[in-house]
Structures are given as structure tokens and as C-alpha cells.
Amino acid sequence: MSKYVYSFGGGKAEGTKEMKNILGGKGANLAEMTNVGIPVPPGFTISAEVCNLYNSESGAWPPGLAEEISENLRNLEKEMGKRLGDPSDPLLVSIRSGAAISMPGMMDTVLNLGINDEAVSGLVAKSGNERFAWDAYRRFIQMFSDVVAGLDSKKFEKQLERIKKEKGAALDTDLDSADLKELVARYKTLYKEESGHDFPQDPQVQLKLAINAVFDSWGNERAIVYRNINRIPHDLGTAVNVQAMVFGNMGDTSGTGVAFTRNPTNGEKKFFGEYLLNAQGEDVVAGIRTPRPISDLENTMPEVYKQLVEIYQRLESHYKDMQDLEFTVQEGKLYLLQTRNGKRTAAAAIKVAVDMVGEGLIDKRTALMRVEPQQLDQLLHPRIDPSAAVEVIARGLPASPGAAVGQVVFTAETAVEWAAAGKTVILVRSETSPEDIAGMNVAKGILTSRGGMTSHAAVVARGMGTCCVAGCGEISVDEAGGSFTVDGAVYKQGDTITLNGTTGEVIKGSVPLIEPQLSDDFATLMSWADEVRHLRVRTNADTPHDAEIARKFGAEGIGLCRTEHMFFGEDRITSVREMILASDIDSRKAALAKLLPMQRSDFLGIFKAMKDLPVTIRLLDPPLHEFLPHTEKEAEATAAVMGVSPQELLEKAENLKELNPMLGHRGCRLGVTYPEIYEMQSRAIIEAACELKREGYSLIPEIMIPLVGFVNEFRVMAEIVHKTAKQVMQEQGVELEYLVGTMIEVPRAALTADLIAEEAMFFSFGTNDLTQMTLGFSRDDVAKFVPEYIRQGIIKEDPFQVLDQEGVGQLVKMSVEKGRQTNPKLKIGICGEHGGEPSSVMFCHSVGMDYVSCSPFRIPIARLAAAQGKLKD
């Protein structure tokens, strides 16, 4: 018979930290802390397996679960000397979620379960603190109504605000026991009005409903969105932790807090966190009250602080990673409620990893695996230009670093809508909640008027790498009215502001931003990655400027230089259009002759920027109609410059128009029908290379033929390149080594890779088109249905962002194997968008590619991912 429930308490537990897949991260670490002697309130964990069984059986518990829960509850009651529902000395418990991979705030929690109309009197008598007992009861009703019954939490908040106003109370803590008793009565009345039945008084009923609610929360919208964003599998399920309550709201000798063993923003080796006196855990993270820095605890509770420091140091040494702790102090006694590997910014992740190597806690390889490659994107966000004049209108807490400029919005829904329309937005809230996750994901910055450095907004923003200013009490947010006020000035939805998440400043209007500077720790980590990885990392760059940026980030060449982007320059688009309008080959060659020196200059600039590193240049790929005007207004303006009629331009554009241009007259098909285009481009490349070779450069240009599907297409195009190169070298009196290869982006090319490899010197996978043609998905239209595919679990990821390894990946793997069968020296890389996506990079390593190529700002990501791919071998 399966075991579903695992106990912890009394200095021993049935689980360990290695059992995260069974007990979830929270349950596994509660068990571990219990086993190593950390003061943890006892309890038991219902395994994540039950969550999946529960959901597959439409909410039914598996056989034997109820009995296991009852047995473990009896043991817990015995250990605590209290009984659930006992009117004289009641046991209260918390019900918390906990998946194998941390999902902070995404699933549900219920505190103070077990209290009812009788038990509250016992709690008063036993504690001698009437206010505490009624505060516990009102919190339980409020939380149960929201999490378990699914009632509108705002209606309960309104009741709380109403009684505070009636009693002249500024804070919740200003309400006395009589006020809270009255609030409980109002809550119960509201509960019955909203649900149609009385608030449940039976603790066993409360317990079962709360356990079910936590299981149900695995499938709530915010949890699904969070898993999609962070690529967490949907079949993990959540465990449920039932744990004896300890109370931080029993007066000024009690409190609760959240702390990190190092600073999660910058990685500094300094105890970091916040706490509140006379509060329960949700008060700290919900942002209802602004908490105090953890260092102040040394003054208010010196013995507790000393014990907490000893425990955090012990836990960090035990786990060998930065820990995120939750603790409660009940009447001077410290309890740990959770420890987990702390969420951190990319800068902090790098510093912690490098520092821990220096401290001897971990080795270099472990350090490399500690940093998520995708996280490095945070380091590449812009910052405010220090020379810019700024008007600071308010200051809050610097919750997540970086800078952002955008239009103000006040709801997550508006943020999603405006971002989809191409607008850059700043989400402004009193405080964020887990329901805001979709809006937070698309916002460039987040601003809240309440909350601290460990509030929901701060934690989630840091995890996403989104700029965030939290706890900005100087602003008054009117979410319903769509505005915020500061010093009498009103900022409405759509107004532009700038956030500085590094300093906590809120700035009026738009401020210029500049590129970030990378730390010495970053350079150290990247050097370790470079020592390990086999896969080289190139960049996709079409200009010398892009190439120079890429080199700063460690690019080892250019894997894709798109020549069509050069054709759109103002100084050459007219000649391109003359070439397209030409009615005979001589006219076409005359137009191309005008383009030749421009193209040669382009390649000179790029070759110089890359300083002898390999450069792969793709010959013209898009269909010709893309270079022509398509409206009468555009045609009239172009015609005036070219000295032709607007009608001629529009007719030519119409003649070139295709029903499916992505599968039409483009790539090498253009070269076959208009070979003079590829002749000109080949000449420009070889002339530029010869010129630089005479100047002492050592370079080997790589000329890439796009969209090849038949080996004979490649033969015809390669012959043009070879013939042109030979002619240029004779004219220049220079011997030059060069390579001619192809993009593998048509499925037929992948299937016949062995034949093509007999002729080609290199392959470069164009996985954007290969994905499109293999899946039959138009990459320009996938937004209409792919999100729904992901939501329904049909596919896990957008295949244009993350390589479809089961489908497209098998074509890639086959091509590599077949190509190297006939050409063992075949150089192979990838130049689609997948070249900078971590899991796709690791796949490229696994199939034996030589390099990946990606945008300049994703190069560090690819370098680290390539190292992790090697380490995972």
C-alpha cells in the first residue's frame, strides 16, 4: 500500500532534503531541519503524489489517505498536548503548499485552522490574551473565505477597513479585542450572505476543505502562468504541509519575519531580511504593514537574534547555498517555519556562487550550475544615464535592480493588453498579489506604495529580473480611478514615468538609459564557463556596431550576417529597387554595380570589427517584393526619387506578390533565377577580404547559401561563388581561403544532409524556418493559438522560443549524423533564435555541434548554457 503522509517533529522526521519530488521543497526542508535539530513546529506532509491523484480523480482522495491523516493528526495532538477543536485548549494548525520547485505566493495557505466559536474561548483562557485569540479567529475566517470558499476577499477587506474607520484605528494592531470580536461576527454574517451557508465550525471539516483547496491551487491561473513563465513541469503537483501553529501576534514579545542568509539583490555576505512585531507571517509578505530591517531585531530581542544568526549560519553551511528563511517568535521563543534556496537576482547569484568558491563551500563546477543562464539577461538591462537631469518625485525601496521607462497602468489586465499592443508599461499597485503575475511578467517595471524588500512584488520581480520599487509610501494609489498622487501632483494611466530599481527612485517622465557594466565576478564566472565548454558561441550581427557589442560579451565570431538588412539603407534602397524593376540582365547588373561598393564597405566594417574571428555571411534571402513600396503614398514618394511612375512600382510589387512568400521565390531560388545578385554579393565579400588580407588580417570568410533543399541547388550556387572568388583573387593578386556552406532550414535538406555535405564545407541550422516548415506553423501567426496550446498542455513551450527537441530536434540530430558520415570535417552550428535559449543550447551541445550563434545580448547566456551542457554530460 502506498505511503502518502510523512511526519516531522520531536527531533526526527520521516523525510530528508533529498525527497523534494515527494514532499515538495517546503516539506523536505522541514524534515531536514527537524533531523538536524533546528526548532521547527511539528506536523506532517501529504505527498505531491496525492495532488496528482486528487486532480486525476476529480477531487477524490485516494484510498487510505484519510486514515493516514487521522493517524498523523493524533500523533501531532499527542506531541503538542493539545487537540484539534478542544474547547479548553485547542490545537491550531497551518495548511501550506509546497512544490518540488519553489513557486513563492502562487499557491494557497491557510493559517489558524481549528478555531471556532468554542475554541476561541479556550484560546483566550489558555493564552490569557483575549485580543490575540480574536485576532487569530478573524484572520482564519478571512483567509478561509478567500482560499477555501473562493469568496471575494475585497469584501472582507472592506469590513476590516470600515471597523478601523469607525474605531479611529490607523492600523490593524490598533483594534482591541472587543473590536475584533465584533469583526468576527461581521465576517460570519458576510460569509453566510456570500456562500449561502454558515461558516464551518467542525475542525475536521475545515481541515479536509483546506487540504483540498491547496491541491486545487496547483491548477489556479496564477500558478499555471508562473509555471509557464519559469518552465516548471505541470505534472509535479504540490505537497500539503499540516503544521502546528506558532503565533507571532501574541504581543510585543512575539513577531514574525523573512530573512536571507545573504543579500538577494546584490549577493553581499550580510544577513538580510525584515520582521514585524505582533504579527503573523502573511503580514510581512502581503505588504499590509511596512516591516523593520532584521538588524533591528538585535535591539528588540537580542537573545532571539543571536539564536537566529547561529541558525542561519548553520543552515547555509549545511545546504551550501544562500537560504531564504521564515521564522516566528512566540513569546520570546524562536521557531523556523521554512528554509529554501533563496530566489536572487542574477548579480546576486553570480556573486554568491563566486564568493562560495572562494570560501571553500563549493567548487567551480557547482558554481556554474548555480546560476540559471536565462537569469543573466537581467545583467544586460539598461540603467539610468548618470549625466541625465532627473526629477525625482518619490522614493521607495530598491526591491529589484535595473531601470525602466514606461506608461503607467494600474491593473495586470491593462498591462497585458497594452503590452500586446506594443506599449511599454509600468505596473503601479498599492501592493501586488499573485493574481497580478501575468501583468508583472509583461511590465518593464513595477511600483508599489506598500510592502517591503521581501513583499510579493519584490520577490517576484527579482525572480523575473524586472525593475521594481516597493513600499513607496510617498505615493497614494487610486487603482479604481486609474491614478496615483504624490505631493499634490496626479499621474494618470498612460503618463510616462521612470523607475530606478537600484536606488528606489521614482522619476517624472522619460529618462535616457545606458547599457550596464558587468562586474568582475561576472567575468570570473564566464571564464570558468569558457574553461569547461566545448561549444563555441558566435553572434548574429549585421553591422559593425552590433559586432563590437557582441565581442564585448565574448562572441567568438559571427554565425549569421544577414545581407538583406543592409539593402534597406537610405543610401542603397533606390539601387535595390532599380535592380528589381530592371527588365533585362544588363539593367539589373548596372543597378547591382551601384550596390557593389556599398556591400564591400559593409563587409569591410564587419570583418574589421571581428578582428580575424570567423564571419558567416548569408546571401540574399527574402523575396524581392519586401523591398518595394506597397501603398500609393509610399509609391508616390519612391517614384519621385527614382524617376518612374507610381503605377509601375505598384504593378511590379503586385506581380512579385505571392500567396505564401515564406515558401516562395526567396533564398537560393532567387540566386538560381537571378544569379547576378549572388555574383555581386560574392564579389563584395571576397574583395573586402582580399583588401584586409593585404593589410595583415587573417580571416576566412564563410559564405552561406540560404534555403537549400536539393543538393543540385547548392552545386549551382556554390559554383557561382567559386567562379567569382577565383576571378577576384586573380584581379587582386591575393590567395584567400574561404568556405561555402548552407543553411539547413528546409526539411528535405535535413533528410538529404549526407548528399549536401559532400559539397558543403559547413552547415548552419536556421531553426526558425526549420521549425516553421516542420510543424506547419506560421511563425507570424502562432500568437493566435500557441498560448492556448500551452495552456491546454498540448505543447509545453512556444517552439519558436524553445527548440522542439522531440520533432525539429530529431531532424537536426539526423542532419548532424548524416552530414558527418560523408564529411567528417563538416563545421556545424545554429543561427536561429534558439541559439541563445539555454535548453536549446544544451541540445546543440548534445548532438555535437561546433557552435551556436545568437543576438549579442544573449551571448553570456549561451556561454553559460554551453558550459552547463558539458557538465551535465
Short mmCIF file of C-alpha atoms in Angstrom, two decimals, residues 27 69 118 129 134 159 277 279 319 343 381 452 488 537 566 581 808 843 869:
data_model
loop_
_atom_site.label_atom_id
_atom_site.label_comp_id
_atom_site.label_asym_id
_atom_site.label_seq_id
_atom_site.Cartn_x
_atom_site.Cartn_y
_atom_site.Cartn_z
CA GLY A 27 8.17 19.57 3.34
CA ILE A 69 -4.04 11.84 8.03
CA GLU A 118 -15.93 27.37 21.23
CA ASN A 129 -4.59 37.22 25.71
CA TRP A 134 -9.98 37.07 18.44
CA GLN A 159 -15.34 45.19 6.55
CA LEU A 277 6.36 42.54 15.98
CA ALA A 279 2.16 39.91 13.52
CA TYR A 319 22.83 23.42 2.39
CA LYS A 343 15.46 33.46 -5.02
CA HIS A 381 19.16 45.59 -18.70
CA GLY A 452 8.97 45.68 1.86
CA GLY A 488 -0.41 67.06 -4.89
CA VAL A 537 29.48 30.95 -29.18
CA MET A 566 21.97 46.21 -45.49
CA LEU A 581 12.48 46.95 -61.75
CA VAL A 808 12.57 19.51 -35.08
CA PHE A 843 20.70 20.27 -27.01
CA GLY A 869 25.55 21.26 -21.13
#
